[in-house]
N, CA, C and O atoms as a Maestro MAE file, in Angstrom:
{
 s_m_m2io_version
 :::
 2.0.0
}

f_m_ct {
 s_m_title
 :::
 protein
 m_atom[352] {
  # First column is atom index #
  i_m_mmod_type
  r_m_x_coord
  r_m_y_coord
  r_m_z_coord
  i_m_residue_number
  s_m_chain_name
  s_m_pdb_residue_name
  s_m_pdb_atom_name
  i_m_atomic_number
  :::
  1 25 40.494 116.441 2.725 1 A "MET " " N  " 7
  2 3 39.422 115.797 3.176 1 A "MET " " CA " 6
  3 2 39.795 114.386 3.367 1 A "MET " " C  " 6
  4 15 39.301 113.740 4.290 1 A "MET " " O  " 8
  5 25 40.840 113.755 2.350 2 A "LYS " " N  " 7
  6 3 40.568 112.474 2.680 2 A "LYS " " CA " 6
  7 2 41.079 112.110 4.189 2 A "LYS " " C  " 6
  8 15 40.621 111.236 4.925 2 A "LYS " " O  " 8
  9 25 42.199 113.055 4.464 3 A "THR " " N  " 7
  10 3 42.521 112.717 5.969 3 A "THR " " CA " 6
  11 2 41.673 112.858 7.066 3 A "THR " " C  " 6
  12 15 41.763 112.187 8.095 3 A "THR " " O  " 8
  13 25 40.843 113.736 6.847 4 A "PHE " " N  " 7
  14 3 39.558 113.732 7.779 4 A "PHE " " CA " 6
  15 2 38.632 112.556 7.778 4 A "PHE " " C  " 6
  16 15 38.130 112.205 8.846 4 A "PHE " " O  " 8
  17 25 38.390 111.981 6.773 5 A "THR " " N  " 7
  18 3 37.458 110.985 6.606 5 A "THR " " CA " 6
  19 2 38.206 109.807 7.245 5 A "THR " " C  " 6
  20 15 37.792 109.046 8.119 5 A "THR " " O  " 8
  21 25 39.363 109.815 6.641 6 A "LYS " " N  " 7
  22 3 40.140 108.533 7.397 6 A "LYS " " CA " 6
  23 2 40.041 108.857 9.166 6 A "LYS " " C  " 6
  24 15 39.346 108.026 9.750 6 A "LYS " " O  " 8
  25 25 40.397 109.501 9.690 7 A "THR " " N  " 7
  26 3 40.444 109.881 10.999 7 A "THR " " CA " 6
  27 2 39.045 109.621 11.571 7 A "THR " " C  " 6
  28 15 38.907 108.885 12.548 7 A "THR " " O  " 8
  29 25 38.136 110.146 11.046 8 A "SER " " N  " 7
  30 3 36.672 109.754 11.738 8 A "SER " " CA " 6
  31 2 36.361 108.730 11.718 8 A "SER " " C  " 6
  32 15 35.519 108.356 12.534 8 A "SER " " O  " 8
  33 25 36.924 107.812 10.751 9 A "LEU " " N  " 7
  34 3 36.399 106.445 10.817 9 A "LEU " " CA " 6
  35 2 37.235 105.692 11.539 9 A "LEU " " C  " 6
  36 15 36.738 104.616 11.870 9 A "LEU " " O  " 8
  37 25 38.582 105.923 11.984 10 A "ALA " " N  " 7
  38 3 39.588 105.461 13.139 10 A "ALA " " CA " 6
  39 2 38.912 105.712 14.110 10 A "ALA " " C  " 6
  40 15 38.391 104.740 14.657 10 A "ALA " " O  " 8
  41 25 38.671 107.013 14.663 11 A "LEU " " N  " 7
  42 3 37.778 107.248 15.990 11 A "LEU " " CA " 6
  43 2 36.638 106.411 15.932 11 A "LEU " " C  " 6
  44 15 36.485 105.679 16.910 11 A "LEU " " O  " 8
  45 25 35.807 106.342 15.032 12 A "LEU " " N  " 7
  46 3 34.364 105.645 14.884 12 A "LEU " " CA " 6
  47 2 34.882 104.340 15.175 12 A "LEU " " C  " 6
  48 15 34.122 103.729 15.926 12 A "LEU " " O  " 8
  49 25 35.782 103.776 14.887 13 A "THR " " N  " 7
  50 3 35.989 101.982 14.818 13 A "THR " " CA " 6
  51 2 36.362 102.140 16.167 13 A "THR " " C  " 6
  52 15 35.835 101.395 16.993 13 A "THR " " O  " 8
  53 25 37.286 103.089 16.577 14 A "ALA " " N  " 7
  54 3 37.823 102.636 18.339 14 A "ALA " " CA " 6
  55 2 36.686 102.988 19.165 14 A "ALA " " C  " 6
  56 15 36.624 102.394 20.242 14 A "ALA " " O  " 8
  57 25 35.832 103.769 18.914 15 A "ALA " " N  " 7
  58 3 34.868 103.889 19.628 15 A "ALA " " CA " 6
  59 2 33.919 102.684 19.843 15 A "ALA " " C  " 6
  60 15 33.488 102.308 20.933 15 A "ALA " " O  " 8
  61 25 33.741 102.306 19.004 16 A "VAL " " N  " 7
  62 3 32.522 100.877 18.648 16 A "VAL " " CA " 6
  63 2 33.439 99.916 19.649 16 A "VAL " " C  " 6
  64 15 32.948 99.518 20.706 16 A "VAL " " O  " 8
  65 25 34.781 99.567 19.269 17 A "MET " " N  " 7
  66 3 35.536 98.545 19.957 17 A "MET " " CA " 6
  67 2 35.467 98.484 21.169 17 A "MET " " C  " 6
  68 15 35.164 97.499 21.843 17 A "MET " " O  " 8
  69 25 35.862 99.974 21.671 18 A "THR " " N  " 7
  70 3 35.694 100.261 23.112 18 A "THR " " CA " 6
  71 2 34.240 100.225 24.057 18 A "THR " " C  " 6
  72 15 34.194 100.140 25.285 18 A "THR " " O  " 8
  73 25 33.210 100.305 23.217 19 A "THR " " N  " 7
  74 3 31.472 100.055 23.579 19 A "THR " " CA " 6
  75 2 31.622 98.677 23.858 19 A "THR " " C  " 6
  76 15 31.406 98.213 24.977 19 A "THR " " O  " 8
  77 25 32.004 97.965 22.832 20 A "SER " " N  " 7
  78 3 32.089 96.419 22.960 20 A "SER " " CA " 6
  79 2 32.692 95.687 23.811 20 A "SER " " C  " 6
  80 15 32.274 94.613 24.244 20 A "SER " " O  " 8
  81 25 33.979 96.373 24.174 21 A "ALA " " N  " 7
  82 3 34.790 95.930 25.649 21 A "ALA " " CA " 6
  83 2 33.997 96.324 26.792 21 A "ALA " " C  " 6
  84 15 34.263 95.585 27.739 21 A "ALA " " O  " 8
  85 25 33.361 96.963 27.002 22 A "PHE " " N  " 7
  86 3 32.725 97.513 27.977 22 A "PHE " " CA " 6
  87 2 31.540 96.864 28.108 22 A "PHE " " C  " 6
  88 15 31.296 96.685 29.302 22 A "PHE " " O  " 8
  89 25 30.696 96.432 27.383 23 A "ALA " " N  " 7
  90 3 29.657 95.728 27.215 23 A "ALA " " CA " 6
  91 2 29.865 94.110 27.609 23 A "ALA " " C  " 6
  92 15 29.075 93.568 28.383 23 A "ALA " " O  " 8
  93 25 30.846 93.475 27.093 24 A "ASN " " N  " 7
  94 3 31.757 92.324 27.898 24 A "ASN " " CA " 6
  95 2 31.868 91.918 29.003 24 A "ASN " " C  " 6
  96 15 31.643 90.805 29.481 24 A "ASN " " O  " 8
  97 25 32.409 93.314 29.658 25 A "ASP " " N  " 7
  98 3 33.026 93.401 31.058 25 A "ASP " " CA " 6
  99 2 31.541 93.362 31.681 25 A "ASP " " C  " 6
  100 15 31.457 92.548 32.601 25 A "ASP " " O  " 8
  101 25 30.466 93.988 31.418 26 A "THR " " N  " 7
  102 3 29.105 94.009 32.156 26 A "THR " " CA " 6
  103 2 28.629 92.722 32.147 26 A "THR " " C  " 6
  104 15 27.975 92.374 33.130 26 A "THR " " O  " 8
  105 25 28.849 91.761 31.059 27 A "VAL " " N  " 7
  106 3 28.122 90.534 31.168 27 A "VAL " " CA " 6
  107 2 29.192 89.596 32.172 27 A "VAL " " C  " 6
  108 15 28.647 88.927 33.050 27 A "VAL " " O  " 8
  109 25 30.251 89.558 32.088 28 A "GLU " " N  " 7
  110 3 31.328 89.158 32.832 28 A "GLU " " CA " 6
  111 2 31.106 89.148 34.374 28 A "GLU " " C  " 6
  112 15 31.037 88.172 35.121 28 A "GLU " " O  " 8
  113 25 31.002 90.631 34.699 29 A "GLU " " N  " 7
  114 3 30.724 90.860 35.799 29 A "GLU " " CA " 6
  115 2 29.160 90.274 36.774 29 A "GLU " " C  " 6
  116 15 28.955 90.004 37.958 29 A "GLU " " O  " 8
  117 25 28.220 90.281 35.384 30 A "ARG " " N  " 7
  118 3 26.683 89.563 35.687 30 A "ARG " " CA " 6
  119 2 27.459 87.929 36.409 30 A "ARG " " C  " 6
  120 15 27.323 87.369 37.497 30 A "ARG " " O  " 8
  121 25 28.151 87.657 35.356 31 A "LEU " " N  " 7
  122 3 28.303 86.045 35.673 31 A "LEU " " CA " 6
  123 2 29.025 85.941 36.998 31 A "LEU " " C  " 6
  124 15 28.720 85.096 37.840 31 A "LEU " " O  " 8
  125 25 30.091 86.916 37.172 32 A "GLN " " N  " 7
  126 3 30.754 86.774 38.779 32 A "GLN " " CA " 6
  127 2 29.950 87.198 39.932 32 A "GLN " " C  " 6
  128 15 30.179 86.689 41.029 32 A "GLN " " O  " 8
  129 25 29.072 88.043 39.796 33 A "SER " " N  " 7
  130 3 27.754 88.286 40.648 33 A "SER " " CA " 6
  131 2 27.183 87.000 40.997 33 A "SER " " C  " 6
  132 15 27.249 86.468 42.105 33 A "SER " " O  " 8
  133 25 26.675 86.592 40.065 34 A "ALA " " N  " 7
  134 3 25.811 85.455 40.224 34 A "ALA " " CA " 6
  135 2 26.353 84.273 41.060 34 A "ALA " " C  " 6
  136 15 25.741 83.822 42.028 34 A "ALA " " O  " 8
  137 25 27.699 83.740 40.565 35 A "LYS " " N  " 7
  138 3 28.660 82.995 40.941 35 A "LYS " " CA " 6
  139 2 28.678 83.493 42.382 35 A "LYS " " C  " 6
  140 15 28.332 82.571 43.120 35 A "LYS " " O  " 8
  141 25 28.947 84.587 43.042 36 A "GLY " " N  " 7
  142 3 28.951 85.230 44.218 36 A "GLY " " CA " 6
  143 2 28.073 85.025 45.233 36 A "GLY " " C  " 6
  144 15 28.322 84.899 46.432 36 A "GLY " " O  " 8
  145 25 26.811 84.994 44.554 37 A "SER " " N  " 7
  146 3 25.473 85.291 44.995 37 A "SER " " CA " 6
  147 2 25.276 83.650 45.741 37 A "SER " " C  " 6
  148 15 24.968 83.282 46.874 37 A "SER " " O  " 8
  149 25 25.631 82.926 44.452 38 A "VAL " " N  " 7
  150 3 25.327 81.277 45.209 38 A "VAL " " CA " 6
  151 2 26.275 80.871 46.084 38 A "VAL " " C  " 6
  152 15 25.753 80.207 46.980 38 A "VAL " " O  " 8
  153 25 27.494 80.989 46.214 39 A "GLU " " N  " 7
  154 3 28.329 80.898 47.076 39 A "GLU " " CA " 6
  155 2 28.194 81.414 48.339 39 A "GLU " " C  " 6
  156 15 28.493 80.697 49.295 39 A "GLU " " O  " 8
  157 25 27.703 82.793 48.552 40 A "ALA " " N  " 7
  158 3 27.279 83.336 49.774 40 A "ALA " " CA " 6
  159 2 26.114 82.434 50.731 40 A "ALA " " C  " 6
  160 15 26.153 81.972 51.872 40 A "ALA " " O  " 8
  161 25 24.965 82.446 49.526 41 A "LEU " " N  " 7
  162 3 23.927 81.747 49.964 41 A "LEU " " CA " 6
  163 2 24.146 80.280 50.514 41 A "LEU " " C  " 6
  164 15 23.622 79.914 51.566 41 A "LEU " " O  " 8
  165 25 24.783 79.633 49.903 42 A "GLY " " N  " 7
  166 3 25.301 78.182 50.723 42 A "GLY " " CA " 6
  167 2 26.278 78.198 51.664 42 A "GLY " " C  " 6
  168 15 26.568 77.152 52.244 42 A "GLY " " O  " 8
  169 25 26.887 79.319 51.933 43 A "THR " " N  " 7
  170 3 27.773 79.382 53.041 43 A "THR " " CA " 6
  171 2 26.603 79.670 54.271 43 A "THR " " C  " 6
  172 15 26.666 79.145 55.383 43 A "THR " " O  " 8
  173 25 25.593 80.556 53.857 44 A "THR " " N  " 7
  174 3 24.614 80.999 54.877 44 A "THR " " CA " 6
  175 2 24.082 79.549 55.057 44 A "THR " " C  " 6
  176 15 24.021 79.085 56.196 44 A "THR " " O  " 8
  177 25 23.771 78.964 54.201 45 A "LEU " " N  " 7
  178 3 22.705 77.786 54.767 45 A "LEU " " CA " 6
  179 2 23.189 76.803 55.509 45 A "LEU " " C  " 6
  180 15 22.610 76.129 56.361 45 A "LEU " " O  " 8
  181 25 25.102 76.726 54.860 46 A "GLU " " N  " 7
  182 3 25.535 75.672 55.642 46 A "GLU " " CA " 6
  183 2 25.641 76.346 57.415 46 A "GLU " " C  " 6
  184 15 25.744 75.687 58.449 46 A "GLU " " O  " 8
  185 25 25.590 77.433 57.298 47 A "ASN " " N  " 7
  186 3 25.719 78.094 58.891 47 A "ASN " " CA " 6
  187 2 24.965 78.035 59.712 47 A "ASN " " C  " 6
  188 15 25.217 78.190 60.907 47 A "ASN " " O  " 8
  189 25 23.555 77.724 59.079 48 A "MET " " N  " 7
  190 3 22.214 77.547 59.799 48 A "MET " " CA " 6
  191 2 21.781 75.987 60.012 48 A "MET " " C  " 6
  192 15 20.732 75.601 60.528 48 A "MET " " O  " 8
  193 25 23.049 75.023 59.389 49 A "GLY " " N  " 7
  194 3 22.552 73.609 59.496 49 A "GLY " " CA " 6
  195 2 22.239 72.802 58.396 49 A "GLY " " C  " 6
  196 15 22.279 71.572 58.368 49 A "GLY " " O  " 8
  197 25 21.837 73.773 57.240 50 A "ALA " " N  " 7
  198 3 21.286 72.699 56.177 50 A "ALA " " CA " 6
  199 2 22.148 71.994 55.578 50 A "ALA " " C  " 6
  200 15 23.256 72.495 55.772 50 A "ALA " " O  " 8
  201 25 22.213 70.977 54.872 51 A "ASP " " N  " 7
  202 3 22.907 70.364 53.805 51 A "ASP " " CA " 6
  203 2 22.489 70.942 52.336 51 A "ASP " " C  " 6
  204 15 21.417 70.745 51.763 51 A "ASP " " O  " 8
  205 25 23.531 71.655 51.901 52 A "VAL " " N  " 7
  206 3 23.912 72.311 50.903 52 A "VAL " " CA " 6
  207 2 24.696 72.132 49.639 52 A "VAL " " C  " 6
  208 15 25.927 72.131 49.622 52 A "VAL " " O  " 8
  209 25 23.842 71.962 48.442 53 A "ASP " " N  " 7
  210 3 24.389 71.502 47.299 53 A "ASP " " CA " 6
  211 2 24.831 72.818 46.341 53 A "ASP " " C  " 6
  212 15 24.022 73.171 45.482 53 A "ASP " " O  " 8
  213 25 26.004 73.490 46.467 54 A "THR " " N  " 7
  214 3 25.951 74.558 45.326 54 A "THR " " CA " 6
  215 2 26.695 74.283 44.165 54 A "THR " " C  " 6
  216 15 27.276 75.184 43.561 54 A "THR " " O  " 8
  217 25 26.722 73.114 43.808 55 A "SER " " N  " 7
  218 3 27.354 72.792 42.602 55 A "SER " " CA " 6
  219 2 26.442 73.199 41.255 55 A "SER " " C  " 6
  220 15 25.234 72.976 41.334 55 A "SER " " O  " 8
  221 25 26.935 73.745 40.109 56 A "VAL " " N  " 7
  222 3 26.203 74.115 38.906 56 A "VAL " " CA " 6
  223 2 26.901 73.415 37.903 56 A "VAL " " C  " 6
  224 15 28.099 73.164 37.773 56 A "VAL " " O  " 8
  225 25 25.662 73.081 37.049 57 A "ASP " " N  " 7
  226 3 26.091 72.000 35.777 57 A "ASP " " CA " 6
  227 2 25.981 73.366 34.677 57 A "ASP " " C  " 6
  228 15 25.029 74.119 34.472 57 A "ASP " " O  " 8
  229 25 27.353 73.344 34.077 58 A "LEU " " N  " 7
  230 3 27.477 74.217 32.778 58 A "LEU " " CA " 6
  231 2 27.433 73.838 31.794 58 A "LEU " " C  " 6
  232 15 27.888 74.565 30.910 58 A "LEU " " O  " 8
  233 25 26.806 72.364 31.377 59 A "SER " " N  " 7
  234 3 27.310 71.637 30.240 59 A "SER " " CA " 6
  235 2 26.069 72.400 29.011 59 A "SER " " C  " 6
  236 15 24.865 72.289 29.244 59 A "SER " " O  " 8
  237 25 26.441 72.943 28.086 60 A "GLY " " N  " 7
  238 3 25.168 73.270 27.427 60 A "GLY " " CA " 6
  239 2 25.316 74.812 27.266 60 A "GLY " " C  " 6
  240 15 24.867 75.526 26.369 60 A "GLY " " O  " 8
  241 25 26.208 75.218 28.581 61 A "ALA " " N  " 7
  242 3 25.946 77.141 28.813 61 A "ALA " " CA " 6
  243 2 27.186 77.399 28.362 61 A "ALA " " C  " 6
  244 15 28.208 77.003 28.922 61 A "ALA " " O  " 8
  245 25 27.141 78.218 27.111 62 A "TYR " " N  " 7
  246 3 28.542 78.476 26.221 62 A "TYR " " CA " 6
  247 2 28.624 79.854 26.498 62 A "TYR " " C  " 6
  248 15 29.834 80.033 26.631 62 A "TYR " " O  " 8
  249 25 28.021 81.005 26.677 63 A "THR " " N  " 7
  250 3 27.768 82.031 26.850 63 A "THR " " CA " 6
  251 2 27.996 82.631 28.082 63 A "THR " " C  " 6
  252 15 27.697 81.840 28.976 63 A "THR " " O  " 8
  253 25 28.466 83.871 28.579 64 A "PHE " " N  " 7
  254 3 28.231 84.257 29.829 64 A "PHE " " CA " 6
  255 2 27.056 84.770 30.262 64 A "PHE " " C  " 6
  256 15 26.972 84.897 31.484 64 A "PHE " " O  " 8
  257 25 26.159 85.089 29.637 65 A "SER " " N  " 7
  258 3 24.667 85.062 29.691 65 A "SER " " CA " 6
  259 2 24.037 83.933 30.198 65 A "SER " " C  " 6
  260 15 23.446 83.913 31.278 65 A "SER " " O  " 8
  261 25 24.169 82.849 29.325 66 A "GLN " " N  " 7
  262 3 23.766 81.504 29.528 66 A "GLN " " CA " 6
  263 2 24.318 81.096 30.774 66 A "GLN " " C  " 6
  264 15 23.415 80.518 31.379 66 A "GLN " " O  " 8
  265 25 25.255 81.112 31.385 67 A "LYS " " N  " 7
  266 3 26.192 80.625 32.597 67 A "LYS " " CA " 6
  267 2 25.640 81.246 33.682 67 A "LYS " " C  " 6
  268 15 25.355 80.718 34.757 67 A "LYS " " O  " 8
  269 25 25.483 82.531 33.317 68 A "ALA " " N  " 7
  270 3 24.772 83.470 34.490 68 A "ALA " " CA " 6
  271 2 23.346 83.335 34.847 68 A "ALA " " C  " 6
  272 15 22.990 83.700 35.967 68 A "ALA " " O  " 8
  273 25 22.284 82.729 33.803 69 A "ALA " " N  " 7
  274 3 21.415 82.005 33.872 69 A "ALA " " CA " 6
  275 2 20.895 80.893 34.729 69 A "ALA " " C  " 6
  276 15 19.820 80.773 35.315 69 A "ALA " " O  " 8
  277 25 22.305 79.840 34.618 70 A "VAL " " N  " 7
  278 3 21.890 78.772 35.516 70 A "VAL " " CA " 6
  279 2 22.306 79.036 36.610 70 A "VAL " " C  " 6
  280 15 21.655 78.632 37.574 70 A "VAL " " O  " 8
  281 25 23.600 79.844 36.840 71 A "TYR " " N  " 7
  282 3 23.853 80.470 38.517 71 A "TYR " " CA " 6
  283 2 22.730 80.994 38.826 71 A "TYR " " C  " 6
  284 15 22.465 80.598 39.962 71 A "TYR " " O  " 8
  285 25 21.825 81.748 38.399 72 A "ASN " " N  " 7
  286 3 20.427 82.658 38.684 72 A "ASN " " CA " 6
  287 2 19.581 81.399 39.310 72 A "ASN " " C  " 6
  288 15 19.092 81.356 40.439 72 A "ASN " " O  " 8
  289 25 19.538 80.531 38.444 73 A "ALA " " N  " 7
  290 3 18.163 79.458 38.834 73 A "ALA " " CA " 6
  291 2 18.761 78.543 40.065 73 A "ALA " " C  " 6
  292 15 17.961 77.992 40.821 73 A "ALA " " O  " 8
  293 25 20.108 78.397 40.246 74 A "LYS " " N  " 7
  294 3 20.916 77.740 41.544 74 A "LYS " " CA " 6
  295 2 20.585 78.761 42.706 74 A "LYS " " C  " 6
  296 15 20.458 78.371 43.867 74 A "LYS " " O  " 8
  297 25 20.449 80.116 42.331 75 A "HIS " " N  " 7
  298 3 20.442 80.772 43.342 75 A "HIS " " CA " 6
  299 2 18.975 81.111 43.979 75 A "HIS " " C  " 6
  300 15 18.611 81.496 45.091 75 A "HIS " " O  " 8
  301 25 18.386 80.830 42.915 76 A "ALA " " N  " 7
  302 3 16.546 80.957 43.387 76 A "ALA " " CA " 6
  303 2 16.292 79.388 43.969 76 A "ALA " " C  " 6
  304 15 15.604 79.412 44.990 76 A "ALA " " O  " 8
  305 25 16.599 78.357 43.647 77 A "GLU " " N  " 7
  306 3 16.655 77.120 44.221 77 A "GLU " " CA " 6
  307 2 17.076 77.229 45.871 77 A "GLU " " C  " 6
  308 15 16.459 76.711 46.802 77 A "GLU " " O  " 8
  309 25 18.298 78.050 45.949 78 A "LEU " " N  " 7
  310 3 18.928 78.082 47.503 78 A "LEU " " CA " 6
  311 2 18.088 78.810 48.023 78 A "LEU " " C  " 6
  312 15 17.593 78.311 49.033 78 A "LEU " " O  " 8
  313 25 17.643 79.990 47.697 79 A "GLN " " N  " 7
  314 3 16.834 80.951 48.191 79 A "GLN " " CA " 6
  315 2 15.075 80.300 48.732 79 A "GLN " " C  " 6
  316 15 14.352 80.644 49.667 79 A "GLN " " O  " 8
  317 25 14.945 79.533 47.932 80 A "GLU " " N  " 7
  318 3 13.810 78.616 48.625 80 A "GLU " " CA " 6
  319 2 14.067 77.960 49.808 80 A "GLU " " C  " 6
  320 15 13.458 78.129 50.865 80 A "GLU " " O  " 8
  321 25 15.084 77.126 49.583 81 A "GLN " " N  " 7
  322 3 15.607 76.290 51.000 81 A "GLN " " CA " 6
  323 2 15.731 77.251 51.949 81 A "GLN " " C  " 6
  324 15 15.196 76.998 53.028 81 A "GLN " " O  " 8
  325 25 16.380 78.441 51.817 82 A "PHE " " N  " 7
  326 3 16.570 79.426 52.849 82 A "PHE " " CA " 6
  327 2 15.035 80.138 53.408 82 A "PHE " " C  " 6
  328 15 14.827 80.461 54.577 82 A "PHE " " O  " 8
  329 25 14.347 80.241 52.614 83 A "ASN " " N  " 7
  330 3 12.989 80.909 52.970 83 A "ASN " " CA " 6
  331 2 12.248 79.730 53.835 83 A "ASN " " C  " 6
  332 15 11.521 79.989 54.794 83 A "ASN " " O  " 8
  333 25 12.513 78.455 53.395 84 A "ASN " " N  " 7
  334 3 11.864 77.514 54.166 84 A "ASN " " CA " 6
  335 2 12.276 77.051 55.550 84 A "ASN " " C  " 6
  336 15 11.654 76.340 56.339 84 A "ASN " " O  " 8
  337 25 13.648 77.704 55.677 85 A "LEU " " N  " 7
  338 3 14.123 77.097 56.682 85 A "LEU " " CA " 6
  339 2 13.640 78.317 57.770 85 A "LEU " " C  " 6
  340 15 13.143 78.139 58.882 85 A "LEU " " O  " 8
  341 25 13.882 79.353 57.234 86 A "ASN " " N  " 7
  342 3 13.288 80.495 57.831 86 A "ASN " " CA " 6
  343 2 11.999 80.570 58.469 86 A "ASN " " C  " 6
  344 15 11.654 81.239 59.443 86 A "ASN " " O  " 8
  345 25 11.266 79.668 57.662 87 A "ALA " " N  " 7
  346 3 10.020 79.902 58.335 87 A "ALA " " CA " 6
  347 2 9.753 79.054 59.251 87 A "ALA " " C  " 6
  348 15 8.617 79.205 59.701 87 A "ALA " " O  " 8
  349 25 10.503 77.995 59.835 88 A "GLN " " N  " 7
  350 3 10.442 77.084 60.884 88 A "GLN " " CA " 6
  351 2 10.692 77.886 62.143 88 A "GLN " " C  " 6
  352 15 10.695 77.327 63.240 88 A "GLN " " O  " 8
  :::
 }
 m_bond[351] {
  # First column is bond index #
  i_m_from
  i_m_to
  i_m_order
  :::
  1 1 2 1
  2 2 3 1
  3 3 4 2
  4 3 5 1
  5 5 6 1
  6 6 7 1
  7 7 8 2
  8 7 9 1
  9 9 10 1
  10 10 11 1
  11 11 12 2
  12 11 13 1
  13 13 14 1
  14 14 15 1
  15 15 16 2
  16 15 17 1
  17 17 18 1
  18 18 19 1
  19 19 20 2
  20 19 21 1
  21 21 22 1
  22 22 23 1
  23 23 24 2
  24 23 25 1
  25 25 26 1
  26 26 27 1
  27 27 28 2
  28 27 29 1
  29 29 30 1
  30 30 31 1
  31 31 32 2
  32 31 33 1
  33 33 34 1
  34 34 35 1
  35 35 36 2
  36 35 37 1
  37 37 38 1
  38 38 39 1
  39 39 40 2
  40 39 41 1
  41 41 42 1
  42 42 43 1
  43 43 44 2
  44 43 45 1
  45 45 46 1
  46 46 47 1
  47 47 48 2
  48 47 49 1
  49 49 50 1
  50 50 51 1
  51 51 52 2
  52 51 53 1
  53 53 54 1
  54 54 55 1
  55 55 56 2
  56 55 57 1
  57 57 58 1
  58 58 59 1
  59 59 60 2
  60 59 61 1
  61 61 62 1
  62 62 63 1
  63 63 64 2
  64 63 65 1
  65 65 66 1
  66 66 67 1
  67 67 68 2
  68 67 69 1
  69 69 70 1
  70 70 71 1
  71 71 72 2
  72 71 73 1
  73 73 74 1
  74 74 75 1
  75 75 76 2
  76 75 77 1
  77 77 78 1
  78 78 79 1
  79 79 80 2
  80 79 81 1
  81 81 82 1
  82 82 83 1
  83 83 84 2
  84 83 85 1
  85 85 86 1
  86 86 87 1
  87 87 88 2
  88 87 89 1
  89 89 90 1
  90 90 91 1
  91 91 92 2
  92 91 93 1
  93 93 94 1
  94 94 95 1
  95 95 96 2
  96 95 97 1
  97 97 98 1
  98 98 99 1
  99 99 100 2
  100 99 101 1
  101 101 102 1
  102 102 103 1
  103 103 104 2
  104 103 105 1
  105 105 106 1
  106 106 107 1
  107 107 108 2
  108 107 109 1
  109 109 110 1
  110 110 111 1
  111 111 112 2
  112 111 113 1
  113 113 114 1
  114 114 115 1
  115 115 116 2
  116 115 117 1
  117 117 118 1
  118 118 119 1
  119 119 120 2
  120 119 121 1
  121 121 122 1
  122 122 123 1
  123 123 124 2
  124 123 125 1
  125 125 126 1
  126 126 127 1
  127 127 128 2
  128 127 129 1
  129 129 130 1
  130 130 131 1
  131 131 132 2
  132 131 133 1
  133 133 134 1
  134 134 135 1
  135 135 136 2
  136 135 137 1
  137 137 138 1
  138 138 139 1
  139 139 140 2
  140 139 141 1
  141 141 142 1
  142 142 143 1
  143 143 144 2
  144 143 145 1
  145 145 146 1
  146 146 147 1
  147 147 148 2
  148 147 149 1
  149 149 150 1
  150 150 151 1
  151 151 152 2
  152 151 153 1
  153 153 154 1
  154 154 155 1
  155 155 156 2
  156 155 157 1
  157 157 158 1
  158 158 159 1
  159 159 160 2
  160 159 161 1
  161 161 162 1
  162 162 163 1
  163 163 164 2
  164 163 165 1
  165 165 166 1
  166 166 167 1
  167 167 168 2
  168 167 169 1
  169 169 170 1
  170 170 171 1
  171 171 172 2
  172 171 173 1
  173 173 174 1
  174 174 175 1
  175 175 176 2
  176 175 177 1
  177 177 178 1
  178 178 179 1
  179 179 180 2
  180 179 181 1
  181 181 182 1
  182 182 183 1
  183 183 184 2
  184 183 185 1
  185 185 186 1
  186 186 187 1
  187 187 188 2
  188 187 189 1
  189 189 190 1
  190 190 191 1
  191 191 192 2
  192 191 193 1
  193 193 194 1
  194 194 195 1
  195 195 196 2
  196 195 197 1
  197 197 198 1
  198 198 199 1
  199 199 200 2
  200 199 201 1
  201 201 202 1
  202 202 203 1
  203 203 204 2
  204 203 205 1
  205 205 206 1
  206 206 207 1
  207 207 208 2
  208 207 209 1
  209 209 210 1
  210 210 211 1
  211 211 212 2
  212 211 213 1
  213 213 214 1
  214 214 215 1
  215 215 216 2
  216 215 217 1
  217 217 218 1
  218 218 219 1
  219 219 220 2
  220 219 221 1
  221 221 222 1
  222 222 223 1
  223 223 224 2
  224 223 225 1
  225 225 226 1
  226 226 227 1
  227 227 228 2
  228 227 229 1
  229 229 230 1
  230 230 231 1
  231 231 232 2
  232 231 233 1
  233 233 234 1
  234 234 235 1
  235 235 236 2
  236 235 237 1
  237 237 238 1
  238 238 239 1
  239 239 240 2
  240 239 241 1
  241 241 242 1
  242 242 243 1
  243 243 244 2
  244 243 245 1
  245 245 246 1
  246 246 247 1
  247 247 248 2
  248 247 249 1
  249 249 250 1
  250 250 251 1
  251 251 252 2
  252 251 253 1
  253 253 254 1
  254 254 255 1
  255 255 256 2
  256 255 257 1
  257 257 258 1
  258 258 259 1
  259 259 260 2
  260 259 261 1
  261 261 262 1
  262 262 263 1
  263 263 264 2
  264 263 265 1
  265 265 266 1
  266 266 267 1
  267 267 268 2
  268 267 269 1
  269 269 270 1
  270 270 271 1
  271 271 272 2
  272 271 273 1
  273 273 274 1
  274 274 275 1
  275 275 276 2
  276 275 277 1
  277 277 278 1
  278 278 279 1
  279 279 280 2
  280 279 281 1
  281 281 282 1
  282 282 283 1
  283 283 284 2
  284 283 285 1
  285 285 286 1
  286 286 287 1
  287 287 288 2
  288 287 289 1
  289 289 290 1
  290 290 291 1
  291 291 292 2
  292 291 293 1
  293 293 294 1
  294 294 295 1
  295 295 296 2
  296 295 297 1
  297 297 298 1
  298 298 299 1
  299 299 300 2
  300 299 301 1
  301 301 302 1
  302 302 303 1
  303 303 304 2
  304 303 305 1
  305 305 306 1
  306 306 307 1
  307 307 308 2
  308 307 309 1
  309 309 310 1
  310 310 311 1
  311 311 312 2
  312 311 313 1
  313 313 314 1
  314 314 315 1
  315 315 316 2
  316 315 317 1
  317 317 318 1
  318 318 319 1
  319 319 320 2
  320 319 321 1
  321 321 322 1
  322 322 323 1
  323 323 324 2
  324 323 325 1
  325 325 326 1
  326 326 327 1
  327 327 328 2
  328 327 329 1
  329 329 330 1
  330 330 331 1
  331 331 332 2
  332 331 333 1
  333 333 334 1
  334 334 335 1
  335 335 336 2
  336 335 337 1
  337 337 338 1
  338 338 339 1
  339 339 340 2
  340 339 341 1
  341 341 342 1
  342 342 343 1
  343 343 344 2
  344 343 345 1
  345 345 346 1
  346 346 347 1
  347 347 348 2
  348 347 349 1
  349 349 350 1
  350 350 351 1
  351 351 352 2
  :::
 }
}
């Protein structure tokens, strides 16, 4: 019975560690996606002849989620610029 308990605990620990590793990958992927969106929209705006600043200030953003939020805010700013150019 002790072996069964030890084995069960080991499997449970491995499952929790695996789940947390997958959760981190998801957050990292969101950050990469946000970065890619800013770069792509910046390139599109440059091709339309706009002056574009795609730089992002990450000071104070320590977690992947905070960094993704900064990139998402930059994307929203660039999206507004794109919409204004398209409306002309």
